[in-house]
Coordinates of N, CA and C in Angstrom, one line a residue:
I1034 N 0.8 -1.2 0.0 CA 0.0 0.0 0.0 C 0.9 1.3 0.0
T1035 N 0.3 2.4 -0.4 CA 1.1 3.6 -0.5 C 1.2 4.3 0.8
E1036 N 2.1 5.3 0.9 CA 2.2 6.1 2.1 C 0.9 6.7 2.5
Q1037 N 0.2 7.3 1.5 CA -1.0 8.0 1.8 C -2.1 7.0 2.4
Q1038 N -2.1 5.8 1.8 CA -3.1 4.8 2.3 C -2.7 4.4 3.7
R1039 N -1.4 4.3 4.0 CA -1.0 4.0 5.4 C -1.4 5.1 6.4
V1040 N -1.3 6.3 5.9 CA -1.7 7.5 6.7 C -3.1 7.4 7.1
Y1041 N -4.0 7.1 6.1 CA -5.4 6.9 6.3 C -5.7 5.8 7.3
L1042 N -5.0 4.7 7.2 CA -5.2 3.6 8.1 C -4.8 3.9 9.5
I1043 N -3.7 4.6 9.6 CA -3.2 5.0 11.0 C -4.2 5.9 11.6
I1044 N -4.8 6.8 10.9 CA -5.8 7.8 11.4 C -7.0 7.0 11.9
V1045 N -7.5 6.0 11.1 CA -8.6 5.2 11.5 C -8.3 4.4 12.8
M1046 N -7.1 3.9 12.9 CA -6.7 3.1 14.1 C -6.8 4.1 15.3
L1047 N -6.3 5.3 15.1 CA -6.3 6.3 16.2 C -7.7 6.7 16.6
L1048 N -8.6 6.8 15.6 CA -9.9 7.3 15.9 C -10.8 6.2 16.5
C1049 N -10.5 4.9 16.2 CA -11.4 3.8 16.6 C -10.7 2.9 17.7
K1050 N -9.6 3.4 18.2 CA -8.9 2.5 19.2 C -9.6 2.3 20.5
K1051 N -9.5 1.1 21.0 CA -10.0 0.8 22.3 C -8.9 0.7 23.4
E1052 N -7.7 0.5 22.8 CA -6.5 0.3 23.7 C -5.4 1.4 23.4
E1053 N -4.4 1.4 24.2 CA -3.3 2.3 23.9 C -2.6 1.8 22.6
L1054 N -2.2 2.7 21.8 CA -1.5 2.4 20.5 C -0.1 2.8 20.6
S1055 N 0.8 1.9 20.3 CA 2.2 2.2 20.3 C 2.7 2.0 18.8
L1056 N 4.0 2.3 18.6 CA 4.6 2.1 17.3 C 4.4 0.6 16.9
F1057 N 4.6 -0.3 17.9 CA 4.4 -1.7 17.6 C 3.1 -2.0 17.0
H1058 N 2.0 -1.4 17.5 CA 0.7 -1.7 16.9 C 0.6 -1.3 15.4
F1059 N 1.2 -0.1 15.1 CA 1.2 0.3 13.7 C 2.1 -0.5 12.8
T1060 N 3.3 -0.9 13.3 CA 4.2 -1.6 12.5 C 3.6 -3.0 12.2
S1061 N 3.0 -3.6 13.2 CA 2.5 -5.0 13.0 C 1.2 -5.0 12.1
E1062 N 0.4 -4.0 12.3 CA -0.8 -3.9 11.4 C -0.5 -3.6 10.0
L1063 N 0.5 -2.7 9.8 CA 0.8 -2.2 8.4 C 2.0 -2.9 7.8
D1064 N 2.7 -3.7 8.6 CA 3.8 -4.5 8.1 C 4.9 -3.6 7.5
V1065 N 5.3 -2.5 8.2 CA 6.4 -1.6 7.8 C 7.3 -1.4 9.0
S1066 N 8.4 -0.7 8.8 CA 9.4 -0.4 9.8 C 8.9 0.7 10.7
K1067 N 9.6 0.9 11.9 CA 9.3 2.0 12.8 C 9.5 3.3 12.1
N1068 N 10.6 3.4 11.4 CA 10.9 4.7 10.7 C 9.9 5.1 9.7
T1069 N 9.3 4.1 9.0 CA 8.2 4.3 8.1 C 7.0 4.8 8.8
I1070 N 6.7 4.2 9.9 CA 5.5 4.6 10.7 C 5.7 6.0 11.3
L1071 N 6.9 6.3 11.8 CA 7.2 7.7 12.3 C 7.0 8.7 11.2
S1072 N 7.5 8.4 10.0 CA 7.3 9.3 8.8 C 5.8 9.4 8.5
D1073 N 5.1 8.3 8.5 CA 3.6 8.3 8.2 C 2.9 9.1 9.3
L1074 N 3.3 9.0 10.6 CA 2.6 9.7 11.6 C 2.8 11.2 11.4
N1075 N 4.0 11.7 11.0 CA 4.1 13.1 10.7 C 3.2 13.5 9.6
E1076 N 3.0 12.7 8.6 CA 2.1 13.0 7.5 C 0.6 13.1 8.0
A1077 N 0.3 12.1 8.9 CA -1.0 12.1 9.5 C -1.3 13.3 10.3
R1078 N -0.3 13.8 11.1 CA -0.4 15.0 11.8 C -0.8 16.2 11.0
K1079 N -0.1 16.3 9.8 CA -0.4 17.4 8.9 C -1.8 17.3 8.3
L1080 N -2.2 16.1 8.0 CA -3.6 15.9 7.5 C -4.7 16.3 8.5
V1081 N -4.5 15.8 9.7 CA -5.5 16.0 10.7 C -5.6 17.4 11.2
D1082 N -4.5 18.1 11.0 CA -4.4 19.5 11.4 C -5.4 20.4 10.6
N1083 N -5.7 19.9 9.4 CA -6.8 20.6 8.6 C -8.1 20.5 9.2
Y1084 N -8.3 19.6 10.1 CA -9.6 19.4 10.8 C -9.6 20.0 12.3
N1085 N -8.5 20.7 12.6 CA -8.3 21.2 13.9 C -8.2 20.1 15.0
V1086 N -7.6 19.0 14.6 CA -7.4 17.9 15.4 C -5.9 17.6 15.5
T1087 N -5.5 17.1 16.6 CA -4.0 16.8 16.8 C -3.8 15.4 17.2
I1088 N -2.6 14.9 16.8 CA -2.1 13.6 17.2 C -1.0 13.8 18.1
R1089 N -1.0 13.2 19.3 CA 0.1 13.4 20.2 C 0.4 12.0 20.8
Y1090 N 1.6 11.9 21.4 CA 2.0 10.7 22.1 C 2.1 11.0 23.6
S1091 N 1.6 10.0 24.4 CA 1.7 10.0 25.8 C 2.3 8.7 26.3
R1092 N 3.2 8.8 27.2 CA 3.8 7.5 27.7 C 2.7 6.6 28.3
K1093 N 1.8 7.2 29.0 CA 0.8 6.5 29.7 C -0.3 5.9 28.7
Y1094 N -0.7 6.7 27.7 CA -1.8 6.3 26.8 C -1.4 6.0 25.4
G1095 N -0.2 6.1 25.1 CA 0.3 5.8 23.7 C -0.1 7.0 22.8
Y1096 N -0.3 6.7 21.5 CA -0.7 7.7 20.5 C -2.2 8.0 20.7
L1097 N -2.5 9.3 20.7 CA -3.9 9.8 20.9 C -4.2 10.8 19.8
I1098 N -5.5 10.9 19.5 CA -6.0 11.9 18.6 C -7.0 12.8 19.4
E1099 N -6.8 14.1 19.4 CA -7.5 15.0 20.2 C -8.1 16.1 19.4
G1100 N -9.3 16.6 19.9 CA -9.9 17.7 19.2 C -11.4 17.7 19.6
E1101 N -12.2 18.6 19.0 CA -13.6 18.6 19.2 C -14.2 17.4 18.5
E1102 N -15.1 16.7 19.2 CA -15.7 15.5 18.8 C -16.3 15.6 17.4
F1103 N -17.0 16.7 17.2 CA -17.6 16.9 15.9 C -16.6 16.9 14.7
S1104 N -15.4 17.6 15.0 CA -14.3 17.6 14.0 C -13.7 16.2 13.8
I1105 N -13.6 15.5 14.9 CA -13.1 14.2 14.8 C -14.0 13.3 14.0
R1106 N -15.3 13.4 14.2 CA -16.2 12.5 13.4 C -16.2 12.9 11.9
K1107 N -16.1 14.2 11.7 CA -16.0 14.7 10.3 C -14.7 14.1 9.6
L1108 N -13.6 14.1 10.3 CA -12.4 13.5 9.9 C -12.6 12.0 9.6
L1109 N -13.2 11.3 10.6 CA -13.4 9.9 10.4 C -14.2 9.5 9.2
I1110 N -15.3 10.3 8.9 CA -16.1 10.0 7.7 C -15.3 10.3 6.5
N1111 N -14.6 11.4 6.4 CA -13.8 11.7 5.2 C -12.7 10.7 5.0
I1112 N -12.0 10.2 6.0 CA -11.0 9.2 5.9 C -11.6 7.9 5.4
F1113 N -12.7 7.6 6.0 CA -13.4 6.3 5.6 C -13.6 6.3 4.1
Y1114 N -14.1 7.4 3.5 CA -14.4 7.4 2.1 C -13.1 7.2 1.3
K1115 N -12.0 7.7 1.8 CA -10.7 7.5 1.1 C -10.3 6.0 1.2
I1116 N -10.5 5.4 2.4 CA -10.1 4.0 2.5 C -10.9 3.0 1.7
I1117 N -12.2 3.3 1.5 CA -13.0 2.3 0.8 C -12.7 2.4 -0.7
E1118 N -12.0 3.4 -1.2 CA -11.5 3.5 -2.5 C -10.3 2.6 -2.7
M1119 N -9.6 2.2 -1.6 CA -8.4 1.4 -1.7 C -8.8 -0.1 -2.1
P1120 N -7.9 -0.8 -2.7 CA -8.2 -2.3 -2.8 C -8.4 -2.9 -1.4
N1121 N -9.5 -3.7 -1.3 CA -9.9 -4.3 0.0 C -10.1 -3.3 1.1
G1122 N -10.5 -2.1 0.7 CA -10.7 -1.0 1.7 C -11.8 -1.4 2.7
K1123 N -12.9 -1.9 2.2 CA -14.0 -2.2 3.1 C -13.6 -3.3 4.1
S1124 N -12.9 -4.3 3.6 CA -12.5 -5.4 4.5 C -11.5 -4.9 5.5
R1125 N -10.6 -4.0 5.1 CA -9.7 -3.4 6.1 C -10.4 -2.6 7.2
I1126 N -11.4 -1.8 6.8 CA -12.2 -1.1 7.8 C -12.8 -2.1 8.7
Q1127 N -13.5 -3.1 8.2 CA -14.1 -4.1 9.0 C -13.2 -4.8 10.0
A1128 N -12.0 -5.1 9.6 CA -11.0 -5.7 10.4 C -10.5 -4.8 11.5
L1129 N -10.2 -3.5 11.1 CA -9.6 -2.5 12.0 C -10.6 -2.2 13.2
V1130 N -11.9 -2.1 12.8 CA -12.9 -1.7 13.8 C -13.8 -2.8 14.3
N1131 N -13.5 -4.0 13.8 CA -14.2 -5.2 14.2 C -15.7 -5.1 13.9
I1132 N -16.0 -4.8 12.6 CA -17.4 -4.7 12.1 C -17.8 -6.0 11.6
K1133 N -18.9 -6.5 12.0 CA -19.5 -7.8 11.6 C -20.4 -7.6 10.4
E1134 N -20.4 -8.6 9.5 CA -21.2 -8.5 8.3 C -22.7 -8.5 8.6
D1135 N -23.1 -9.2 9.7 CA -24.5 -9.1 10.1 C -24.9 -7.7 10.6
E1136 N -24.0 -7.0 11.2 CA -24.3 -5.6 11.6 C -24.6 -4.7 10.4
L1137 N -23.7 -4.9 9.4 CA -23.9 -4.1 8.1 C -25.2 -4.5 7.4
N1138 N -25.5 -5.8 7.4 CA -26.8 -6.2 6.7 C -28.0 -5.7 7.5
G1139 N -27.9 -5.7 8.8 CA -29.0 -5.2 9.6 C -29.3 -3.7 9.4
L1140 N -28.2 -2.9 9.3 CA -28.3 -1.5 9.1 C -28.8 -1.2 7.6
R1141 N -28.4 -2.0 6.7 CA -28.9 -1.9 5.3 C -30.4 -2.1 5.3
Q1142 N -30.9 -3.1 6.0 CA -32.4 -3.4 6.0 C -33.1 -2.2 6.7
R1143 N -32.5 -1.7 7.8 CA -33.2 -0.5 8.5 C -33.2 0.7 7.6
L1144 N -32.1 0.9 6.8 CA -32.1 2.1 5.9 C -33.2 1.9 4.8
E1145 N -33.4 0.7 4.4 CA -34.5 0.5 3.4 C -35.8 0.9 4.0
K1146 N -36.1 0.5 5.2 CA -37.3 0.9 5.9 C -37.4 2.4 6.0
I1147 N -36.3 3.0 6.3 CA -36.3 4.5 6.5 C -36.6 5.2 5.1
E1148 N -36.0 4.6 4.1 CA -36.3 5.2 2.7 C -37.9 5.2 2.5
N1149 N -38.5 4.1 2.8 CA -40.0 4.0 2.7 C -40.7 5.0 3.6
K1150 N -40.3 5.0 4.8 CA -40.9 5.9 5.8 C -40.8 7.4 5.5
L1151 N -39.7 7.8 5.0 CA -39.5 9.2 4.6 C -39.7 9.5 3.2
N1152 N -40.1 8.5 2.4 CA -40.3 8.6 1.0 C -39.1 9.2 0.3
L1153 N -37.9 8.5 0.6 CA -36.7 8.9 0.0 C -36.1 7.8 -0.9
K1154 N -35.1 8.1 -1.6 CA -34.4 7.0 -2.4 C -32.9 7.3 -2.3
F1155 N -32.2 6.5 -1.5 CA -30.8 6.6 -1.4 C -30.2 6.0 -2.7
T1156 N -29.0 6.5 -3.1 CA -28.3 5.9 -4.2 C -27.7 4.6 -3.7
D1157 N -27.4 3.7 -4.7 CA -26.8 2.4 -4.4 C -25.5 2.6 -3.6
E1158 N -24.7 3.7 -3.9 CA -23.5 3.9 -3.2 C -23.8 4.3 -1.8
K1159 N -24.8 5.1 -1.5 CA -25.1 5.5 -0.1 C -25.6 4.3 0.7
I1160 N -26.4 3.4 0.0 CA -26.9 2.2 0.7 C -25.7 1.3 1.1
E1161 N -24.7 1.3 0.3 CA -23.5 0.5 0.5 C -22.6 1.1 1.6
T1162 N -22.4 2.4 1.6 CA -21.5 3.0 2.4 C -22.0 3.6 3.8
L1163 N -23.3 3.9 3.8 CA -23.9 4.5 5.0 C -23.9 3.6 6.2
P1164 N -24.1 2.3 6.0 CA -24.0 1.4 7.2 C -22.6 1.4 7.8
Y1165 N -21.5 1.5 7.0 CA -20.2 1.6 7.5 C -20.0 2.9 8.3
T1166 N -20.5 4.0 7.7 CA -20.3 5.3 8.3 C -21.0 5.3 9.6
L1167 N -22.3 4.8 9.7 CA -23.0 4.8 10.9 C -22.3 4.0 12.0
L1168 N -21.8 2.8 11.6 CA -21.2 1.9 12.5 C -19.9 2.6 13.1
L1169 N -19.2 3.3 12.2 CA -17.9 3.9 12.6 C -18.2 5.0 13.6
V1170 N -19.3 5.8 13.4 CA -19.6 6.9 14.3 C -20.2 6.3 15.6
L1171 N -21.0 5.3 15.5 CA -21.5 4.6 16.7 C -20.3 4.0 17.5
H1172 N -19.4 3.4 16.8 CA -18.2 2.9 17.5 C -17.5 4.0 18.2
R1173 N -17.3 5.1 17.6 CA -16.7 6.3 18.2 C -17.5 6.8 19.4
V1174 N -18.8 6.7 19.3 CA -19.6 7.1 20.5 C -19.4 6.2 21.7
K1175 N -19.3 4.9 21.4 CA -19.1 3.9 22.4 C -17.7 4.0 23.1
I1176 N -16.7 4.3 22.4 CA -15.4 4.4 23.0 C -15.1 5.8 23.6
N1177 N -15.9 6.7 23.3 CA -15.7 8.1 23.8 C -16.8 8.4 24.8
T1178 N -16.4 8.7 26.0 CA -17.4 9.0 27.0 C -17.8 10.4 27.1
L1179 N -17.2 11.3 26.3 CA -17.5 12.7 26.3 C -19.0 12.9 25.9
K1180 N -19.5 13.9 26.5 CA -20.9 14.4 26.1 C -20.7 15.5 25.1
T1181 N -21.3 15.3 23.9 CA -21.3 16.3 22.9 C -22.6 17.0 22.8
S1182 N -22.5 18.4 22.9 CA -23.7 19.1 22.9 C -24.0 19.5 21.4
F1183 N -25.3 19.7 21.1 CA -25.7 20.1 19.8 C -26.4 21.4 19.9
S1184 N -26.4 22.2 18.8 CA -27.0 23.5 18.9 C -28.5 23.5 18.7
I1185 N -29.1 22.4 18.3 CA -30.5 22.3 18.1 C -31.2 21.7 19.3
P1186 N -32.1 22.4 20.0 CA -32.8 21.8 21.2 C -33.5 20.5 20.8
Y1187 N -33.5 19.6 21.8 CA -34.2 18.3 21.7 C -35.6 18.5 21.3
K1188 N -36.4 19.4 21.9 CA -37.8 19.6 21.6 C -38.1 19.9 20.1
E1189 N -37.2 20.7 19.5 CA -37.3 21.0 18.1 C -37.1 19.8 17.2
L1190 N -36.2 18.9 17.6 CA -35.9 17.7 16.8 C -36.9 16.6 17.0
S1191 N -37.3 16.4 18.2 CA -38.0 15.1 18.6 C -39.4 14.9 17.8
G1192 N -40.0 16.0 17.3 CA -41.2 15.9 16.6 C -41.1 15.6 15.1
T1193 N -39.9 15.7 14.6 CA -39.7 15.5 13.2 C -39.8 14.1 12.7
K1194 N -40.2 13.9 11.5 CA -40.2 12.5 10.9 C -38.7 12.0 10.8
E1195 N -37.8 12.9 10.6 CA -36.4 12.5 10.5 C -35.9 11.9 11.8
Y1196 N -36.3 12.6 12.9 CA -35.9 12.1 14.2 C -36.5 10.7 14.5
Q1197 N -37.8 10.5 14.1 CA -38.4 9.2 14.3 C -37.7 8.2 13.5
A1198 N -37.3 8.5 12.3 CA -36.6 7.6 11.4 C -35.2 7.2 12.0
T1199 N -34.6 8.2 12.6 CA -33.3 8.0 13.2 C -33.4 7.1 14.4
E1200 N -34.5 7.3 15.2 CA -34.7 6.4 16.3 C -34.9 5.0 15.9
E1201 N -35.7 4.8 14.8 CA -35.9 3.5 14.2 C -34.6 2.9 13.7
L1202 N -33.7 3.7 13.1 CA -32.4 3.2 12.7 C -31.5 2.8 13.8
L1203 N -31.5 3.5 14.8 CA -30.5 3.3 15.9 C -31.1 2.6 17.1
F1204 N -32.4 2.4 17.1 CA -33.1 1.8 18.3 C -32.3 1.5 19.4

């Protein structure tokens, strides 16, 4: 794989990690040397800087990605779209984040129900990629205990058909 592809994979590992990540984790996952990973981490730092997100190293916690959660999720979604363009990109994402095929199929079925409920028609590409995107964001929510506030009050959202569809999707 190319340097750019390794950078994307490193960022996903950082965004979706459940444990401390060291150089060893990156070298074993990507099958390259420590020097290559250090170079790739510098490139990853430059890329995430565009999202006002930083990568830093802590002896106690290993490599971390920090920033506003909304910016981090935006980064995650954008990087995901880069990775699925790679050969075996979807399977790499599934392996890195431990996404099961039955989870993807279940979300696809729920998305089809939502299409009918909201009288929408998603493109084939969206039906294929949206379950991954949702699972990645949900995974991020699970590993991140921060409370993220939104600028739209709950009462304004809760009565909409979109909110009801989202509840059905995420039950």
